[in-house]
PDB file of C-alpha atoms in Angstrom:
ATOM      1  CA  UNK A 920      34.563  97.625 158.286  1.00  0.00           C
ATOM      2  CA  UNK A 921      35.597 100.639 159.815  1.00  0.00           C
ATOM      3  CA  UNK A 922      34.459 101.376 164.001  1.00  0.00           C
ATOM      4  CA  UNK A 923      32.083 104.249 164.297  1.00  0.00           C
ATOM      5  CA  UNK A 924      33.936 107.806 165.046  1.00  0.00           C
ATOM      6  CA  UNK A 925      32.450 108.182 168.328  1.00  0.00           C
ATOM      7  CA  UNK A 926      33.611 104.944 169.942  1.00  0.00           C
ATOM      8  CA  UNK A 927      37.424 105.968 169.543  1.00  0.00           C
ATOM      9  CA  UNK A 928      39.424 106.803 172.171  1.00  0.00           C
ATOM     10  CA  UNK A 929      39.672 110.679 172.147  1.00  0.00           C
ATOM     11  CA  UNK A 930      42.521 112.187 170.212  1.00  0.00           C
ATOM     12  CA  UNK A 931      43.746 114.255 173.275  1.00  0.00           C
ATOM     13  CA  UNK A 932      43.965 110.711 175.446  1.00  0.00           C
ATOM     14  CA  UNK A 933      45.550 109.038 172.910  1.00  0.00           C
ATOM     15  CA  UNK A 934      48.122 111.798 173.063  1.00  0.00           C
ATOM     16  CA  UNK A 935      48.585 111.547 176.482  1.00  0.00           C
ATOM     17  CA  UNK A 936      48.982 108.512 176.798  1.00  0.00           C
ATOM     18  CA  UNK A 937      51.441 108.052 174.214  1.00  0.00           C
ATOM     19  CA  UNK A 938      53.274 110.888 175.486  1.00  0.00           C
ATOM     20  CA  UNK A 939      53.617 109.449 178.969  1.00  0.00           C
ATOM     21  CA  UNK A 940      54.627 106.223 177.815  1.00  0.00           C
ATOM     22  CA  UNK A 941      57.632 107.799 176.070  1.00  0.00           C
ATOM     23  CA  UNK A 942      58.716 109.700 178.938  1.00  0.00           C
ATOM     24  CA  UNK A 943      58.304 106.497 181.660  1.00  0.00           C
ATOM     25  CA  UNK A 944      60.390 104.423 178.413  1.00  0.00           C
ATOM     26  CA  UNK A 945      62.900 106.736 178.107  1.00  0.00           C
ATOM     27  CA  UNK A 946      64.002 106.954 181.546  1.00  0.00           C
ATOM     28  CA  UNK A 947      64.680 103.069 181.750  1.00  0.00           C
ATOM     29  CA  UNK A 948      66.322 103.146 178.492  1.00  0.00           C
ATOM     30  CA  UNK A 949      68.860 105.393 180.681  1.00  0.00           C
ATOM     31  CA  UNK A 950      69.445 104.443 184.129  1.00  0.00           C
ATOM     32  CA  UNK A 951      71.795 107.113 184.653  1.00  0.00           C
ATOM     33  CA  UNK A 952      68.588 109.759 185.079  1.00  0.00           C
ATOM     34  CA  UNK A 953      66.340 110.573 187.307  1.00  0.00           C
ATOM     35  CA  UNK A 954      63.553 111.076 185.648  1.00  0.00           C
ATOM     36  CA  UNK A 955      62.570 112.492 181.986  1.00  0.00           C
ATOM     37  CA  UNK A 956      59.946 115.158 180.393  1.00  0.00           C
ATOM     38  CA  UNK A 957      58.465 114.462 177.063  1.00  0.00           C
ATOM     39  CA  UNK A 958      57.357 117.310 175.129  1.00  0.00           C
ATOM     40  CA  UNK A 959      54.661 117.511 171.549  1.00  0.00           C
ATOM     41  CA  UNK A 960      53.060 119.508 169.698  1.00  0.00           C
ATOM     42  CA  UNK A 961      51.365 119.857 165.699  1.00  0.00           C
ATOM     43  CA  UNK A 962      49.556 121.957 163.346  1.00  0.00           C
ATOM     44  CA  UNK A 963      49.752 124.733 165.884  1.00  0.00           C
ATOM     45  CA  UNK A 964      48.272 123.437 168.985  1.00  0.00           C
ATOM     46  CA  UNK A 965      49.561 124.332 172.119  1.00  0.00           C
ATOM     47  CA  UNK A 966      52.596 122.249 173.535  1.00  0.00           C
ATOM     48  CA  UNK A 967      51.641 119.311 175.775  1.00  0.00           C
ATOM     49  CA  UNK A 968      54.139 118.007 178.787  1.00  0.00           C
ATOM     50  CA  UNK A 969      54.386 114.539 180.351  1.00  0.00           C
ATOM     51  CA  UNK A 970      56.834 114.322 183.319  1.00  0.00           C
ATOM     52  CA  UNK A 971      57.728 110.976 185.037  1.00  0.00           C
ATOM     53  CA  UNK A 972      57.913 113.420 188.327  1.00  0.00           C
ATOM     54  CA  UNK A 973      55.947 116.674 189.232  1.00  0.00           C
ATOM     55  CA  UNK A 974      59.313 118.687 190.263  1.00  0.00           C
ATOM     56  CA  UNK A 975      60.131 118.135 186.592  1.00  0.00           C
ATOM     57  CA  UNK A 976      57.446 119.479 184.389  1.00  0.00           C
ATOM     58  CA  UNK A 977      57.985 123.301 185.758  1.00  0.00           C
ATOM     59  CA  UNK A 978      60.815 122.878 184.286  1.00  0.00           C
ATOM     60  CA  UNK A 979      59.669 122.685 181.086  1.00  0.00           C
ATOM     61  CA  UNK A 980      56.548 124.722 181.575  1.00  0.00           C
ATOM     62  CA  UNK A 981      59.648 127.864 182.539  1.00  0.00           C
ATOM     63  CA  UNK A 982      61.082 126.998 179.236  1.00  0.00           C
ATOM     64  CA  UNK A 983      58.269 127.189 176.917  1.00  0.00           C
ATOM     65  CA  UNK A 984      56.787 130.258 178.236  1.00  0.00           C
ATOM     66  CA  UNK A 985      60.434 132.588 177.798  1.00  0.00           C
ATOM     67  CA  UNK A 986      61.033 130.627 175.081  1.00  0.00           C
ATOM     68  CA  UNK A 987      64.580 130.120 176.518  1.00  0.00           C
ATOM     69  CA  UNK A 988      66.582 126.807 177.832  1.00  0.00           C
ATOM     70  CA  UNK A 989      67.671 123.382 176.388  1.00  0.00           C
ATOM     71  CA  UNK A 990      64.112 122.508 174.923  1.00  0.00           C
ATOM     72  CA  UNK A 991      63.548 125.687 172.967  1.00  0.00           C
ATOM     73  CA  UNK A 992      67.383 125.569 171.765  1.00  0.00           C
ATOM     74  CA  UNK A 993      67.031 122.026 170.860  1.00  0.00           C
ATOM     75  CA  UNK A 994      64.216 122.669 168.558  1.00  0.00           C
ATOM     76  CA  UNK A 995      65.389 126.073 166.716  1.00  0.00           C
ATOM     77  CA  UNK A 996      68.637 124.186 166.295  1.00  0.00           C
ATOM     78  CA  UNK A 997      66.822 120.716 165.131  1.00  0.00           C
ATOM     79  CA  UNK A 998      69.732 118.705 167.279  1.00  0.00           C
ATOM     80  CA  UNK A 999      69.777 117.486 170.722  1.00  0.00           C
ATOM     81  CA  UNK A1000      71.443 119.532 173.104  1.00  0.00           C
ATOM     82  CA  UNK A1001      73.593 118.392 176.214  1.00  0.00           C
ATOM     83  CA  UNK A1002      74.146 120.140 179.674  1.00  0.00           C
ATOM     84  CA  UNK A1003      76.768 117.806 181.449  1.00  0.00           C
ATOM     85  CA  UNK A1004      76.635 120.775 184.916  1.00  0.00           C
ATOM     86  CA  UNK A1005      74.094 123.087 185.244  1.00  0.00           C
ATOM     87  CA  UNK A1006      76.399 124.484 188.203  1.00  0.00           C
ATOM     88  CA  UNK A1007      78.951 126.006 185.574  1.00  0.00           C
ATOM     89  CA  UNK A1008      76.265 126.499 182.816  1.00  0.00           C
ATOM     90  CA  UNK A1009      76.250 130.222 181.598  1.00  0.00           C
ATOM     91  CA  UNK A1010      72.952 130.068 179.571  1.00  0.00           C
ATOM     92  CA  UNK A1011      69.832 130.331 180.020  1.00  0.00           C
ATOM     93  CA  UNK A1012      69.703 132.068 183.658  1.00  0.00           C
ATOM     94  CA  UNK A1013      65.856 131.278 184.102  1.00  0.00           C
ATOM     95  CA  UNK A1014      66.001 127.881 183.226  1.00  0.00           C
ATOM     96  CA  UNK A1015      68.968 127.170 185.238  1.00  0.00           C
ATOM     97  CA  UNK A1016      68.083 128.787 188.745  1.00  0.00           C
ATOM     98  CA  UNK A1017      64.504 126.960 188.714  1.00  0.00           C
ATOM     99  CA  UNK A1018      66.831 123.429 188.097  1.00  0.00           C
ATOM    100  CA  UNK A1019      69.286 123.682 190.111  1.00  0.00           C
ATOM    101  CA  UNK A1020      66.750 124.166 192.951  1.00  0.00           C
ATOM    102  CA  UNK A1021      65.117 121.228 192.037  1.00  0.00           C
ATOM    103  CA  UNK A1022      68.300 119.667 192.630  1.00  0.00           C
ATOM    104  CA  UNK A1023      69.296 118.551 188.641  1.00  0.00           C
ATOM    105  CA  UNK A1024      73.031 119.230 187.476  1.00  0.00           C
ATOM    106  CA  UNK A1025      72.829 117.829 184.159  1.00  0.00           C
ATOM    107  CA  UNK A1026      70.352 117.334 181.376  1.00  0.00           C
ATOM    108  CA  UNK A1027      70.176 115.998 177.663  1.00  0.00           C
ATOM    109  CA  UNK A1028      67.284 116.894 175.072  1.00  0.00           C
ATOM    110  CA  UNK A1029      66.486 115.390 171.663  1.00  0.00           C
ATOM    111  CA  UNK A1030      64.436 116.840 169.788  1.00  0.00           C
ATOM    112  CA  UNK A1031      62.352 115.066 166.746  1.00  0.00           C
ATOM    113  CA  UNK A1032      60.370 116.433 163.764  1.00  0.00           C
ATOM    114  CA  UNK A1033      57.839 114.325 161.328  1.00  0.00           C
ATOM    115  CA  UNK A1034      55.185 115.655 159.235  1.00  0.00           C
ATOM    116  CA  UNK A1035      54.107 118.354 161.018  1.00  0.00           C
ATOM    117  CA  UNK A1036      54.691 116.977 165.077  1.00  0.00           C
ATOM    118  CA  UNK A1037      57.502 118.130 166.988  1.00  0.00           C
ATOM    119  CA  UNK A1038      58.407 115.564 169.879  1.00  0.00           C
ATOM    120  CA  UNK A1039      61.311 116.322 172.591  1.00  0.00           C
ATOM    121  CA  UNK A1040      62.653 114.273 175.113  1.00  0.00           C
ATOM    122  CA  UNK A1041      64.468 115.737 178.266  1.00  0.00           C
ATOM    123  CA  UNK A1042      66.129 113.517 180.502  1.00  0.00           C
ATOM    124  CA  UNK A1043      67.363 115.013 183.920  1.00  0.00           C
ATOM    125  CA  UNK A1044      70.309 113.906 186.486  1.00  0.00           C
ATOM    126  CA  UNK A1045      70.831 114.740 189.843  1.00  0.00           C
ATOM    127  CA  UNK A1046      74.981 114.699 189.333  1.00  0.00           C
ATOM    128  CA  UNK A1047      77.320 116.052 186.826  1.00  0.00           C
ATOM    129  CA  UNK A1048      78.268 114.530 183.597  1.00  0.00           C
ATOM    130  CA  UNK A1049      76.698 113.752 179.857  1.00  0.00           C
ATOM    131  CA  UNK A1050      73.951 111.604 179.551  1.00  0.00           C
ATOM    132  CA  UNK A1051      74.351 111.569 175.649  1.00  0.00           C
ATOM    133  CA  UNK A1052      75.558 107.698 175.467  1.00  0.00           C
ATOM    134  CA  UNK A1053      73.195 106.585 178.019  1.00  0.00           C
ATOM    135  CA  UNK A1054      70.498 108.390 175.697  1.00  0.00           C
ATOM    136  CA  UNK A1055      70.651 109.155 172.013  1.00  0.00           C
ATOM    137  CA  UNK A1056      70.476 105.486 170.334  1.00  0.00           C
ATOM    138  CA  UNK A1057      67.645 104.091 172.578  1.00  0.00           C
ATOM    139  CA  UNK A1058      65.893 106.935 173.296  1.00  0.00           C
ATOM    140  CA  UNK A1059      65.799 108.452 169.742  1.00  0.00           C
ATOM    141  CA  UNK A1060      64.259 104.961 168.654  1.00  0.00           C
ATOM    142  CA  UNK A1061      61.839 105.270 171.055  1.00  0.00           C
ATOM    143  CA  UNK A1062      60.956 108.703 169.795  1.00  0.00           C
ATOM    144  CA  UNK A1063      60.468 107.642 166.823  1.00  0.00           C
ATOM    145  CA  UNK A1064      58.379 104.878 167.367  1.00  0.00           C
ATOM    146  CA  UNK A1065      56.111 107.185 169.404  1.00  0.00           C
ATOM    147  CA  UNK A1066      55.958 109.439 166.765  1.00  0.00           C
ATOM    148  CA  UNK A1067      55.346 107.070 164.094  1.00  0.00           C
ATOM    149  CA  UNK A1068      52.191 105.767 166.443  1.00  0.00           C
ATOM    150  CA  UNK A1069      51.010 109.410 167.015  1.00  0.00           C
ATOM    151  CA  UNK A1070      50.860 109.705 163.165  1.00  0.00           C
ATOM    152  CA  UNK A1071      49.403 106.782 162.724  1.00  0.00           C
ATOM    153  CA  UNK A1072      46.668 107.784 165.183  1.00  0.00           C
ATOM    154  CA  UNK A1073      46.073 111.118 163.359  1.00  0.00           C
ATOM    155  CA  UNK A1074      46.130 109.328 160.081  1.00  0.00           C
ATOM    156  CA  UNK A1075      43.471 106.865 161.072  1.00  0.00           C
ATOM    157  CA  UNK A1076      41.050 109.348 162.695  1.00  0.00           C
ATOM    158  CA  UNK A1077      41.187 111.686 159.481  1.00  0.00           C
ATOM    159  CA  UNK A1078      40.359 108.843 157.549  1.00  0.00           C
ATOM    160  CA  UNK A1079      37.063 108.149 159.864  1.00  0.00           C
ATOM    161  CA  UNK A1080      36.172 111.949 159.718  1.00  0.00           C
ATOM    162  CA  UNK A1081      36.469 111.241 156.006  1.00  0.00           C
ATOM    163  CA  UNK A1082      33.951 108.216 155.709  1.00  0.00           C
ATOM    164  CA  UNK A1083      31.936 110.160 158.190  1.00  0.00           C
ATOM    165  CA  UNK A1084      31.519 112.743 155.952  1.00  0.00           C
ATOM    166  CA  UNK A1085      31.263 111.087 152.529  1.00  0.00           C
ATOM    167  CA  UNK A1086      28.631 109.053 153.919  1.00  0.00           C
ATOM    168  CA  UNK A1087      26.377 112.199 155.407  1.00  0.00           C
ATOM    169  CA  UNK A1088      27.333 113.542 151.996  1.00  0.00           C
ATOM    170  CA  UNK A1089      25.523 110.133 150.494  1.00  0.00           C
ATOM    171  CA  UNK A1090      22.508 110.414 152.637  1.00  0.00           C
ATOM    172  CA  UNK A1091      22.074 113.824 151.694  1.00  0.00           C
ATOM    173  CA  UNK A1092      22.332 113.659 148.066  1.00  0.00           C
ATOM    174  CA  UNK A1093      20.126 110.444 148.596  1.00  0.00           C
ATOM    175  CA  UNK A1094      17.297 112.793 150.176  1.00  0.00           C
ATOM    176  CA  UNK A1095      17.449 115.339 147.847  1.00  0.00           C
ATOM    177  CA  UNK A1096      16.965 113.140 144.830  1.00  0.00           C
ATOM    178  CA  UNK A1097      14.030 112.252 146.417  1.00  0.00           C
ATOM    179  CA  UNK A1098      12.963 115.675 146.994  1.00  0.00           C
ATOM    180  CA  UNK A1099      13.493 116.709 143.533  1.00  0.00           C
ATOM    181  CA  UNK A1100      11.242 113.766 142.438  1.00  0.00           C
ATOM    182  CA  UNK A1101       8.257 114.830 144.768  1.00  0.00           C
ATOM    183  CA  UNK A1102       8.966 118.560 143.345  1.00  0.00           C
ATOM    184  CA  UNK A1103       9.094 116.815 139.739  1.00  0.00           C
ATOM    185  CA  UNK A1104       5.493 115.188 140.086  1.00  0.00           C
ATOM    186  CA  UNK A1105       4.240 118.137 142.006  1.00  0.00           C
ATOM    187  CA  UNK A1106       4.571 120.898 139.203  1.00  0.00           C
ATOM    188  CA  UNK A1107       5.451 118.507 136.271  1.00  0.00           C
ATOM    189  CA  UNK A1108       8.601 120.069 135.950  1.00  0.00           C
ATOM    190  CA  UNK A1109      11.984 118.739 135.131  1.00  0.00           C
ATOM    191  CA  UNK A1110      14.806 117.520 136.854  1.00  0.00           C
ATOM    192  CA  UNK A1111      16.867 120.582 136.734  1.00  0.00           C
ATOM    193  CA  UNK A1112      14.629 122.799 137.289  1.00  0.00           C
ATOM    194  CA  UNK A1113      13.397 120.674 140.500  1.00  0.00           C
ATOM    195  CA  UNK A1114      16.594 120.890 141.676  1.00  0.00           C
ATOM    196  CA  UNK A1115      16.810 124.519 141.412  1.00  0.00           C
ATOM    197  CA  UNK A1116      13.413 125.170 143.036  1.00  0.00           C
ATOM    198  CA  UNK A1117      14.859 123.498 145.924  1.00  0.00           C
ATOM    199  CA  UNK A1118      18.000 125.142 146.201  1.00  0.00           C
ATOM    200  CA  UNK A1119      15.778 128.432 146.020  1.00  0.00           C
ATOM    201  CA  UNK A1120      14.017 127.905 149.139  1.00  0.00           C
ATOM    202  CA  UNK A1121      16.763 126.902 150.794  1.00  0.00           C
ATOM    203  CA  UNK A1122      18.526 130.462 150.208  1.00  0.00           C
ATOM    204  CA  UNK A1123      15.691 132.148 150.875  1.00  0.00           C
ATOM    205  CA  UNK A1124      14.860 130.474 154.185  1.00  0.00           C
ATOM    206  CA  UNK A1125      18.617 129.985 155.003  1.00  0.00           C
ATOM    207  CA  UNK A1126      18.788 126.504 155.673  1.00  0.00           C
ATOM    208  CA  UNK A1127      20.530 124.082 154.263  1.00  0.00           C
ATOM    209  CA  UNK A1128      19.727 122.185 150.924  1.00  0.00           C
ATOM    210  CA  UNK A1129      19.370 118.746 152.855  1.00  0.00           C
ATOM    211  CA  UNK A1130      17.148 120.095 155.561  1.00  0.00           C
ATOM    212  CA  UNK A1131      14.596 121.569 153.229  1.00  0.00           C
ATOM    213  CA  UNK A1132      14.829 118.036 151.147  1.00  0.00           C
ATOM    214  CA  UNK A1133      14.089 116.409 154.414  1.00  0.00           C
ATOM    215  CA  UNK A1134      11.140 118.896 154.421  1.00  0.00           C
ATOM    216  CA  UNK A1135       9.648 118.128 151.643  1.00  0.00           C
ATOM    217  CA  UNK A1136      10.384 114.098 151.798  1.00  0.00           C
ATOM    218  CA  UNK A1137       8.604 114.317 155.047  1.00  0.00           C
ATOM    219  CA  UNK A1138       5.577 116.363 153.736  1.00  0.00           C
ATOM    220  CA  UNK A1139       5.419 114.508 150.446  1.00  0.00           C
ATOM    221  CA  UNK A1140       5.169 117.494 148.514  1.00  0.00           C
ATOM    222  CA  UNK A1141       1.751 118.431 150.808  1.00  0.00           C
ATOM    223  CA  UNK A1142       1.390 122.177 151.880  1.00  0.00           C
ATOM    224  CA  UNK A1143       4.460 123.436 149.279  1.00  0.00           C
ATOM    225  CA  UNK A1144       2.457 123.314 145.934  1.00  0.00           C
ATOM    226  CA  UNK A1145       1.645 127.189 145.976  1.00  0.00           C
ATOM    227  CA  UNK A1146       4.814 128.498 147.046  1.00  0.00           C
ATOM    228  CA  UNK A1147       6.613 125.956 144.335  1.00  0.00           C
ATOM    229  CA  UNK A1148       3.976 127.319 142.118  1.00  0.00           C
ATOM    230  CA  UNK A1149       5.034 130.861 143.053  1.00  0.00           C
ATOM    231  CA  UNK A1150       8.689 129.957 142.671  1.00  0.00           C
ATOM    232  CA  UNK A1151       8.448 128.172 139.449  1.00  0.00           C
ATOM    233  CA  UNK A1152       5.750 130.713 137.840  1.00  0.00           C
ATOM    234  CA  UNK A1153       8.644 133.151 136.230  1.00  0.00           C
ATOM    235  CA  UNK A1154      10.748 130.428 135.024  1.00  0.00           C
ATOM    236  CA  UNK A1155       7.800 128.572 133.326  1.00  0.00           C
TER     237      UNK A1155
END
């Protein structure tokens, strides 16, 4: 049987947590940096950022906002791109500046899309030289194990908004049949026409079918036989 909705872990923790755990991973897959950023985002939400080390996340925070530097290119490009010296890098002025006072000469980012997420990776060095060996087969396995969990997390939590809902869908249709059966034996009407009655009040008062069911249920029919009456007078 499936846990109750509200005792999951919250979908932004989950996240988080994931995300941090591919950042810390990533950096021991490649001993050669000093420390990494890990990057995600899906179906439009804003971009979250996990850092192994606070000097690093501004770095990626600069990025996102001009929309300008490896992580950006990396994802309009869909491959990962290398910066063996920031020192003699010509692009991205911005970017480059804030890093190189933060003391990083190199960097490598991988980007990875799946069914809607995009995940980068961003590890940083303090000297010169590509980090591309040191990175792409670990890390990108990594990524996409991390991915793979994120989407199984999603997957999973639609599926117990689903139950949630077919179930409150159950309950409702469960009081309503009820309803129409009080409605039935109040005015010796049909089925259908129960049915309609109900929905009728429940425009005109502008509440939902299930709460003016629950109404009724909870009245047993008592106090609504003249405005039933009034309701089902033109139709009789």
């Amino acid at each position: 049987m499936l846990p109750e909705p509200e005792h999951q872990e919250p979908e932004t923790t989950s996240t988080a947590r994931r995300l941090s755990v591919l950042a810390e991973q990533s950096v021991r897959c490649a001993p050669a940096c000093c420390g990494a950023v890990a990057t995600i985002t899906g179906s439009g939400t804003e971009r979250r950022i996990t850092a192994t080390h606070p000097d690093l996340a501004p770095l990626a925070s600069v990025q996102l906002a001009c929309g300008d530097g490896p992580i950006p290119s990396a994802l309009e490009a869909g491959e990962p791109v290398d910066t063996e010296d920031l020192l003699t890098e010509d692009r991205w002025p911005g970017y480059r500046a804030l890093a190189l006072e933060s003391g990083v000469r190199s960097c490598f980012t991988l980007p990875y899309r799946r069914s809607g997420i995009e995940v980068t990776v961003s590890l940083y060095g303090y000297r010169p030289g590509s980090l591309e060996q040191s990175v792409r087969g670990p890390v990108g396995i990594l990524v996409e194990e991390i991915t793979t969990g994120l989407l199984r997390d999603r997957r999973y939590r639609a599926a117990l908004a689903e139950v949630g809902q077919l179930e409150a869908a159950l309950r409702s249709r469960a009081v309503i049949d009820q309803a129409s059966g009080i409605v039935m034996h109040v005015l010796g009407c049909e089925a259908e026409q129960a049915f309609g009655l109900l929905r009728t009040i429940s425009q005109r008062t502008n509440r939902k079918l299930a709460e003016v069911a629950e109404a009724v249920v909870r009245a047993k029919g008592r106090g609504l036989e003249s405005e039933l009456s009034a309701l089902a007078g033109p139709a009789r």
